[in-house]
Every structure is written in structure tokens, then in C-alpha cells.
Coordinates of C-alpha atoms in Angstrom, one line a residue:
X1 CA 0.0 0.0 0.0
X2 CA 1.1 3.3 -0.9
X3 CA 0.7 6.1 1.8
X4 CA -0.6 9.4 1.0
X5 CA 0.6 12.4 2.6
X6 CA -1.8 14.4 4.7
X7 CA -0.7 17.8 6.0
X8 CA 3.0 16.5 8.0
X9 CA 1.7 13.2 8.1
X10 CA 1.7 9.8 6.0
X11 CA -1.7 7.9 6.3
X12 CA -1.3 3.9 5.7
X13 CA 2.0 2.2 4.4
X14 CA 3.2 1.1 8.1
X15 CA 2.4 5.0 9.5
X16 CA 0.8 5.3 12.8
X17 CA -2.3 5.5 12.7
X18 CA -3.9 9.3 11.7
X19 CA -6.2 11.1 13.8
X20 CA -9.2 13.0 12.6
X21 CA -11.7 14.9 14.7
X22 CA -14.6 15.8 13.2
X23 CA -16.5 19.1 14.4
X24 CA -18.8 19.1 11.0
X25 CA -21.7 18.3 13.0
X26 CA -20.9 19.8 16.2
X27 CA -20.4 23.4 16.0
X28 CA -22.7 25.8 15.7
X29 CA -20.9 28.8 14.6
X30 CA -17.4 30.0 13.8
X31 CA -16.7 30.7 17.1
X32 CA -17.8 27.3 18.0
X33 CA -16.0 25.6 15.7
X34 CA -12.8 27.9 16.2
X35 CA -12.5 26.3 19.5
X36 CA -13.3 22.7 18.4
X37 CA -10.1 23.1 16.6
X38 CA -8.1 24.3 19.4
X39 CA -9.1 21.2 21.5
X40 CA -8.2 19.0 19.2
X41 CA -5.1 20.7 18.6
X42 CA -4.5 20.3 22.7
X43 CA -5.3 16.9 22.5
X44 CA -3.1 16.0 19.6
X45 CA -4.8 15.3 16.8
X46 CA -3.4 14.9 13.2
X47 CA -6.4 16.6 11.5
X48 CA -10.0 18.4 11.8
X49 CA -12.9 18.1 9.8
X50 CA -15.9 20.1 8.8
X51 CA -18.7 19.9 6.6
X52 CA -19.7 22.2 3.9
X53 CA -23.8 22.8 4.0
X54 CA -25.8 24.9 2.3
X55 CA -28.7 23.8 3.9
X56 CA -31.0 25.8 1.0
X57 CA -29.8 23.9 -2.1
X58 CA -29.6 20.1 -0.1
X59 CA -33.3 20.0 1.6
X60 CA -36.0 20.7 -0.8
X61 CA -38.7 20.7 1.8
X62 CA -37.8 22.7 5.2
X63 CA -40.3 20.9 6.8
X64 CA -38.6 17.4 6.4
X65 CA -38.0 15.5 10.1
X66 CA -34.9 14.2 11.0
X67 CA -35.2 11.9 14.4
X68 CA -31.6 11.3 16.6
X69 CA -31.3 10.8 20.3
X70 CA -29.6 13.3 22.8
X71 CA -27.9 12.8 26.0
X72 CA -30.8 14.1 28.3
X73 CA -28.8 12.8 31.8
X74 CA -25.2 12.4 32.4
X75 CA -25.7 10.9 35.5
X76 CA -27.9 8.3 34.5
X77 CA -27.2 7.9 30.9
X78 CA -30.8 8.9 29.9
X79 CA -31.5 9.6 26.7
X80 CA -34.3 11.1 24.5
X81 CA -35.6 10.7 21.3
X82 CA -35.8 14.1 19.4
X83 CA -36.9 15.2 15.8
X84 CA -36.7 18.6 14.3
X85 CA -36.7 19.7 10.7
X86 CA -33.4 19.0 8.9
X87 CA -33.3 22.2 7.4
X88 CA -32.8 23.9 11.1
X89 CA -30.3 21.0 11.8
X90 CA -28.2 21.8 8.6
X91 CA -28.3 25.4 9.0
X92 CA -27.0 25.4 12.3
X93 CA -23.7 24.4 10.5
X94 CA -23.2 27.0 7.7
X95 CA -20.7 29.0 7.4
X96 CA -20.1 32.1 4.7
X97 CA -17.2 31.5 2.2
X98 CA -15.4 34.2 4.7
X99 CA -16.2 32.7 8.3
X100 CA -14.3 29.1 5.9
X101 CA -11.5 31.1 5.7
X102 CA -11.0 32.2 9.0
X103 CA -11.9 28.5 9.9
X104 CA -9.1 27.0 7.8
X105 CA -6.5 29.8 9.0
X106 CA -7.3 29.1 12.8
X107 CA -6.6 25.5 11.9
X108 CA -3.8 26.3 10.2
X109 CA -2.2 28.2 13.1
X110 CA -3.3 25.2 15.2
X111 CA -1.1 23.1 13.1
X112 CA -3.8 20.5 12.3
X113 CA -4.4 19.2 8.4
X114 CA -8.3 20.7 7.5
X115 CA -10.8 17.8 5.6
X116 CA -14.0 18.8 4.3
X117 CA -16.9 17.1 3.3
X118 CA -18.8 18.6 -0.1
X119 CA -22.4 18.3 -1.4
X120 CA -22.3 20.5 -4.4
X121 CA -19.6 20.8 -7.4
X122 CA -19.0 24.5 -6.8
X123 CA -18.1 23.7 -3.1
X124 CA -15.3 21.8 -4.5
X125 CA -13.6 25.1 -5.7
X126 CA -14.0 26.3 -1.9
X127 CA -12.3 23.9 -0.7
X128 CA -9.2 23.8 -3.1
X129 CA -9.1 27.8 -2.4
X130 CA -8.9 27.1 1.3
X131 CA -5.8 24.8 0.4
X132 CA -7.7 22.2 2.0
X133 CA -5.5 18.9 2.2
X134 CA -8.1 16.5 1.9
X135 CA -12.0 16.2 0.1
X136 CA -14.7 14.0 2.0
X137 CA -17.6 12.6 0.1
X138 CA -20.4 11.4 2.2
X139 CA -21.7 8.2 2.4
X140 CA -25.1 9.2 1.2
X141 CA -22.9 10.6 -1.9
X142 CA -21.3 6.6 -2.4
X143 CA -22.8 6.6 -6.2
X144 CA -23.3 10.3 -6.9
X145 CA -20.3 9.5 -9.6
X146 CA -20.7 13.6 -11.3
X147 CA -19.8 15.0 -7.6
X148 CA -16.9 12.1 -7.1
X149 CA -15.6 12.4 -10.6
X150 CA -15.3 16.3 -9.9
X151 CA -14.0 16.2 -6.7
X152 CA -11.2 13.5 -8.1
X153 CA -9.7 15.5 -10.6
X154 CA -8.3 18.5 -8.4
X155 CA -5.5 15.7 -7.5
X156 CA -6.3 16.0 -3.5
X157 CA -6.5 12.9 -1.7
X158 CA -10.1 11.6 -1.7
X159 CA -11.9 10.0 1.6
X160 CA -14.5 7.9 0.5
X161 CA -17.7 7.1 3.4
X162 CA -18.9 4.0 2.6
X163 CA -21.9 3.7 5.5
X164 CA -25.2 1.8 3.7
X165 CA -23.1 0.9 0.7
X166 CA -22.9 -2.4 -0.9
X167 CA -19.1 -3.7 -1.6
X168 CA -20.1 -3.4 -5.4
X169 CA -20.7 0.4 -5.1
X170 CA -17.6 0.5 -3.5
X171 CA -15.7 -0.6 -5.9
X172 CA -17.6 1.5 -8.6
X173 CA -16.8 4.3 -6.7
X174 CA -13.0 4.1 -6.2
X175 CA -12.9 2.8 -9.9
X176 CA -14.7 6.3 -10.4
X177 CA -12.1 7.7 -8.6
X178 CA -8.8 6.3 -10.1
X179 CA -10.7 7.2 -13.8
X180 CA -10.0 10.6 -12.7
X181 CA -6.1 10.2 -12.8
X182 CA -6.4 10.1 -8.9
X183 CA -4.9 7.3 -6.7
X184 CA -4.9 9.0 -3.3
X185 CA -8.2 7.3 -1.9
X186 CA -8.9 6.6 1.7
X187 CA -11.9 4.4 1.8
X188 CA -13.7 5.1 5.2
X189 CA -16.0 2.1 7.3
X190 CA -18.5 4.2 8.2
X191 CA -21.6 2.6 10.4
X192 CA -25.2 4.2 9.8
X193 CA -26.9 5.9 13.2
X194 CA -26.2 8.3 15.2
X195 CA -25.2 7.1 17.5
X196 CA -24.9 4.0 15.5
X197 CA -25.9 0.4 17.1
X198 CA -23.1 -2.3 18.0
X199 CA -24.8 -4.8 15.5
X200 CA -24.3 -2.4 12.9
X201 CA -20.8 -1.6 13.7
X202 CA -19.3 -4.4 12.0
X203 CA -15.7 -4.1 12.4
X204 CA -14.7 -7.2 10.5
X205 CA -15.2 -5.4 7.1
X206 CA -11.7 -3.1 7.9
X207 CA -10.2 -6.4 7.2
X208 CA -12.3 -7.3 4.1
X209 CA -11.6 -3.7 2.7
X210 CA -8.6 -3.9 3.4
X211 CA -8.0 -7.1 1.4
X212 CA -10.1 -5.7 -1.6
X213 CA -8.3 -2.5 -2.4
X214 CA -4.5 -1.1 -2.2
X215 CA -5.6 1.8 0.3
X216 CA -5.5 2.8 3.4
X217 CA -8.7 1.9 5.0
X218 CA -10.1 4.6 7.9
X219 CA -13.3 3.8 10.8
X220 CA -15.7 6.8 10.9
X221 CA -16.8 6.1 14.5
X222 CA -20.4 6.5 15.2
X223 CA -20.3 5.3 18.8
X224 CA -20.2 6.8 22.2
X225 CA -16.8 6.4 24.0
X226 CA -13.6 4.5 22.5
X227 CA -13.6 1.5 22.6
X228 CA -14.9 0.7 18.7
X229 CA -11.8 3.0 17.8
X230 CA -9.5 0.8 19.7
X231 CA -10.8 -2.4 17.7
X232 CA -10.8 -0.7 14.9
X233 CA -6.6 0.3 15.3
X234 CA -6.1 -3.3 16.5
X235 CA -8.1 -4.3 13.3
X236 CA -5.7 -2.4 10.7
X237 CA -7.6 1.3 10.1
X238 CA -4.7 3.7 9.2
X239 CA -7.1 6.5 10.1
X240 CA -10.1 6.7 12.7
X241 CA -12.4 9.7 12.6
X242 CA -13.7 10.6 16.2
X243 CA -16.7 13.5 16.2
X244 CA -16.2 15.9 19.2
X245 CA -18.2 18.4 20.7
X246 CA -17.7 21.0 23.5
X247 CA -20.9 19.6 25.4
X248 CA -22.0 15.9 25.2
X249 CA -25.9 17.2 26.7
X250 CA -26.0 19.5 23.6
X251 CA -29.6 18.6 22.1
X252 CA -28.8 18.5 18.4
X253 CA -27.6 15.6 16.8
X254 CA -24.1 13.6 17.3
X255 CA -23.6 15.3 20.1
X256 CA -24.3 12.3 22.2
X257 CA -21.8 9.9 20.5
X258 CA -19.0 12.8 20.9
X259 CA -15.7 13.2 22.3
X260 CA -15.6 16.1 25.4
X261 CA -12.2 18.8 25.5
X262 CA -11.7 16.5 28.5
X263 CA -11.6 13.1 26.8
X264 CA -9.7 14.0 23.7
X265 CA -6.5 13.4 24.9
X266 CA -6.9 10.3 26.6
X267 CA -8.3 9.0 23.5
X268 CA -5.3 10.1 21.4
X269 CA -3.1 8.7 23.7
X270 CA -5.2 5.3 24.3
X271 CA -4.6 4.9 20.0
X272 CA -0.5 5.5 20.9
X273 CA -0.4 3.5 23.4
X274 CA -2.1 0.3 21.7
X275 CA 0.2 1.0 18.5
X276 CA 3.0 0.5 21.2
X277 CA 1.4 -2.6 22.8
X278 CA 0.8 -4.2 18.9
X279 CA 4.2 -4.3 18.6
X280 CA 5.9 -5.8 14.9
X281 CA 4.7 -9.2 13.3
X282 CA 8.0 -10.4 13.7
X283 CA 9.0 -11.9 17.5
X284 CA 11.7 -9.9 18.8
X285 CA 13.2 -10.2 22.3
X286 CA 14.6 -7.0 23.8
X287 CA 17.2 -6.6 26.3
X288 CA 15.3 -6.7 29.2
X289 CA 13.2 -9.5 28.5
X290 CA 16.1 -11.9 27.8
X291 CA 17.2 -10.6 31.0
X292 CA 13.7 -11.2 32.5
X293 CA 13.8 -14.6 31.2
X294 CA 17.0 -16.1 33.0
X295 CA 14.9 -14.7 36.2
X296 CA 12.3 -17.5 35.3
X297 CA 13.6 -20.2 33.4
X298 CA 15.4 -22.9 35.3
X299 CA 18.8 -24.4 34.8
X300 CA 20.3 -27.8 35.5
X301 CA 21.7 -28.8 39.1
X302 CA 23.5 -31.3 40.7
X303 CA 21.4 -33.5 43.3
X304 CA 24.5 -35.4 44.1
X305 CA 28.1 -35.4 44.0
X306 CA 29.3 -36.5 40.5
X307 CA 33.3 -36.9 39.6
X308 CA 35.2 -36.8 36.7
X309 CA 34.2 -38.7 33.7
X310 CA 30.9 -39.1 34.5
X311 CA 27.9 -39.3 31.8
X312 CA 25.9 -36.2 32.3
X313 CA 23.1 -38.4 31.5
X314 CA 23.4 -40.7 34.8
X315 CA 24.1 -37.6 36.8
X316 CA 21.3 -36.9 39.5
X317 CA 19.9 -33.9 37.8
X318 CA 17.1 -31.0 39.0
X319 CA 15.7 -28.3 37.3
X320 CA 15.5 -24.9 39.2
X321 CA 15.7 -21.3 39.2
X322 CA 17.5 -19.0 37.6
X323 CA 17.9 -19.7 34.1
X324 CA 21.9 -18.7 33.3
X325 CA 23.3 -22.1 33.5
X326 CA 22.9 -25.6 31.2
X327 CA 18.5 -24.9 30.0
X328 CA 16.5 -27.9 30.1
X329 CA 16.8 -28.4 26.2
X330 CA 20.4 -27.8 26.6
X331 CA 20.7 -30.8 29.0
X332 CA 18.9 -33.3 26.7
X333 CA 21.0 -32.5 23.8
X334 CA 24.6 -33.0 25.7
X335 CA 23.1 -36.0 28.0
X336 CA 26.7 -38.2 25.9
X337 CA 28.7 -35.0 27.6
X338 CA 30.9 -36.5 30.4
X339 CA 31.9 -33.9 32.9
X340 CA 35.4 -32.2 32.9
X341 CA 36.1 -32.2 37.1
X342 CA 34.8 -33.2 39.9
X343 CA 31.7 -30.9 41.0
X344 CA 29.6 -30.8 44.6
X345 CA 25.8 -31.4 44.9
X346 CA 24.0 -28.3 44.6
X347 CA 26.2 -27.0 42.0
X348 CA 24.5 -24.8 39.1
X349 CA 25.9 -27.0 35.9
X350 CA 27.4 -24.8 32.6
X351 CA 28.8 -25.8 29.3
X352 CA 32.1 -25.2 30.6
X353 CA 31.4 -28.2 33.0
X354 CA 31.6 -30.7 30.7
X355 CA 32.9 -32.1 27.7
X356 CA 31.9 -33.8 24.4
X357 CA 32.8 -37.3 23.7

């Protein structure tokens, strides 16, 4: 697998794994989602994400409902089934060509890579002007080919959602994609809901997308907390995507599956430490755990005196702690040995005590 390059960072190829935050659906205002990026900045993520919406041109009727469930008690855990017009939910996220470029310089400043997700052809042009590093197309875009083809040929690296698609729309996509002349794709596992159910999450396919195609493979997390994430990292993503919000109790939608300032940094460092804890698929013993070893592993000693000559085989012989003398497996292989001098019960046997006939 190639790896693309994302801001300072390599996504796939062996690179740890790339963290994205998404505050697309979580701020509601400039200044809200100026300080989404500073948190994730704090909290060290590799990237933030928005969404472009123009809530006008994508829902023709402003009365259409859109149902989600909100945190209603953090003590408890209660929740509450809302539903509000989608037009009100998507227009709670737009943002004036200006108030994107004050966005993108904040994150720039920040030192965080800036993704978007697009809807509409022409909001491909905003994003190359903002020098974004990366275009998102939505899952519910998967086979809208005109707005992939279009958003292929600027040459950025393309993140492909994949939530509700079939494996065969998939590959149509990407195919649509490398058409284009463009072989930076990042195909994104992305579960439906919001937050989305654990027999929806279906991990497994990271490993089946990753089989099928020659690119990194990211897990758009649509559940509460980390753990998914975690699977997903000891499953093979190269990239997770993690929403975030300032306020979990927020009553809009996503909010409730979110990342707090608070948790973000525990989550970036839980992904660190489990890359550290994978290890390499070779098996390599360090220093100190050869050293550890000897502590354990038992070595041959004398149960009785033995003298000169003797067959090591017809020695008494028991096996005890530490390890740094004649191993087990060592003592059946040389059990012909005779030994070179005369040596006490009790005494810790070596190599050097004996010789080869």
C-alpha cells in the first residue's frame, strides 16, 4: 500500500495510525468551531474536519424531520428521542465562504491538516481555495459519480464514506475515482446511526476492505466512547475519525456519540499506546526481556556429587531457578557430555562443566 501524505503526516503504508476529529456536525458557529479546533489541537490530533452545507440547495422541503437521540442525563445515561426539521439542523452548521476562511486559518495556526466534506460541485472550488489537504464525500454521496468524478480530478487525496453501501458500489466508486487520474483514496468504514448500534458496527469489514483494495482503510466512529476505535486500530484502520463536541448534553444531533475537551486526549493517547502494545509481526526479544527470562527459566543442578568422567546423562539432575546455566533443552541434547572435574551437589551446571565425547 502506498501512503498518502496528509498535512506533515503519511496515512497507511506502516504510519501510525492518523487522527481525525470531526466538528462538521458539532459546531454551531465560527466561534464554536474555532474552539473545536483548538481542542483537538491540545489533545493531539493529526487533523480536523468540517462539513460544507448549504442547507438551501440540499433540503428541498424545510419541513422534512430528521429523528436522533440526545444525551438528556449524564448521570444516569438517559436519553431522549428528538426530531426537528433537517433544514434547522443543517443550518446550524453553515458557514459564509469568509467565516471558511478564517476557519481554515485558525486550523492552520493550530497546526492540524483541515478535511471537508462537499455536497455541491461549486463547493469543490472552496475547498481547493482554502488549500484544503483532503476532500470528504459522504456516504449518502457513495454513487453520486458527477460530484466524485469532480471532486477526483483536483489531484487532492479523496476520503471515501462507505456507510449503507454495498461492496459493489464501493468498488464502482473508487474505480470512479482512479478514472480521474487520482490514486490518493482513503476508503472510510462508516456505520449508519447516530449514535450507530453495536450490531451495525461491524468491524470485520476493515479487514475485508482492506483485502479488496490497495488503500489505506479509515473507521468513521459512530459510537459513544472508544472502545470501537480501539478495535478498529487493533483491526488495521490507518485512520479513525472521532466526532467531538464541547458539550455531550447539547440537544442536536451527534452530540451524544461525541468526544468532550476533556476526553480528547486520553483517546489520542489510548490509540499511541495500543500501536506500542501491537508491537511488529515479527517476534523480537529486547534486552530486558532476555534478562527477564534467565529470572524464570530454570537451569540444570547437581542432586549429588558426581566426579570426573561421568555421563551427564546418569548424573542426578534437578531443574530450578535461575535460568543462566545448562536450560532444560540444553541438557537433553549434551546428555553423551561426560563432565570435565569433579563438582559438589548443589552446584549450578554450565557448558564449561563438561565435555563432548
Amino acid at each position: 500500500m502506498k501512503p498518502i501524505q496528509l498535512g506533515n503526516r503519511q496515512v497507511g503504508g506502516g504510519a501510525p495510525v492518523y487522527v481525525t476529529f470531526e466538528a462538521g456536525p458539532t459546531h454551531c458557529g465560527l466561534e464554536s468551531a474555532k474552539r473545536l479546533v483548538t481542542a483537538a489541537a491540545r489533545a493531539g490530533a493529526d487533523a480536523v474536519k468540517f462539513q460544507v452545507v448549504d442547507p438551501d440547495r440540499m433540503v428541498a422541503d424545510r419541513t422534512q424531520p430528521f429523528e436522533y437521540e440526545v444525551l438528556a442525563d449524564r448521570a444516569t445515561g438517559r436519553t431522549e428521542r428528538v426530531s426537528e426539521p433537517l433544514y434547522d439542523l443543517l443550518a446550524r452548521r453553515a458557514l459564509s465562504p469568509h467565516e471558511w476562511r478564517r476557519l481554515k486559518r485558525h486550523a492552520d495556526e493550530a497546526g492540524l491538516a483541515f478535511f471537508a466534506t462537499v455536497a455541491f460541485e461549486d463547493e469543490i472550488d472552496l475547498v481547493r481555495e482554502l488549500g484544503c489537504h483532503s476532500i470528504k464525500i459522504a456516504s449518502a454521496d457513495v454513487n453520486h459519480l458527477p460530484l466524485i468524478r469532480r471532486a477526483a480530478a483536483t489531484g487532492l487525496c479523496i476520503q471515501l464514506d462507505t456507510g449503507s453501501a454495498t461492496l459493489g458500489e464501493i468498488e464502482t466508486a473508487v474505480e470512479a475515482i482512479r478514472d480521474a487520474g487520482n490514486d490518493d483514496i482513503i476508503i472510510h468504514h462508516c456505520p449508519s446511526g447516530y449514535p450507530a448500534r453495536l450490531a451495525s458496527v461491524n468491524l470485520r469489514i476493515i479487514t475485508t476492505l482492506k483485502q479488496l483494495f490497495p488503500h489505506p482503510v479509515a473507521f468513521s466512529d459512530h459510537t459513544p466512547g472508544r472502545d470501537m476505535d480501539i478495535a478498529a486500530v487493533a483491526l488495521g484502520a490507518d485512520l479513525v475519525e472521532k466526532t467531538i463536541t464541547e458539550d455531550r448534553t447539547t440537544r442536536s444531533v451527534e452530540h451524544i456519540m461525541s468526544l468532550e475537551p476533556a476526553d480528547m486526549t486520553d483517546f489520542v493517547r489510548a490509540i499511541r499506546d495500543l500501536e506500542v502494545a501491537l508491537g511488529d509481526t515479527r517476534r523480537q526479544l529486547h534486552a530486558e526481556e532476555r534478562r527477564r527470562r534467565l529470572q524464570v527459566r530454570r537451569s540444570a543442578f547437581l542432586a549429588g556429587d558426581v566426579c570426573a568422567g561421568a555421563r551427564l546423562g546418569d548424573a542426578p539432575v534437578v531443574f530450578r531457578r535461575p535460568g543462566d546455566g545448562l536450560a532444560p533443552d540444553a541438557y537433553e541434547r549434551l546428555l553423551d557430555a561426560r563432565f570435565a572435574r569433579d563438582l559438589p551437589a548443589g552446584a549450578k551446571l554450565g557448558v564449561a562443566d563438561l565435555v563432548s565425547t
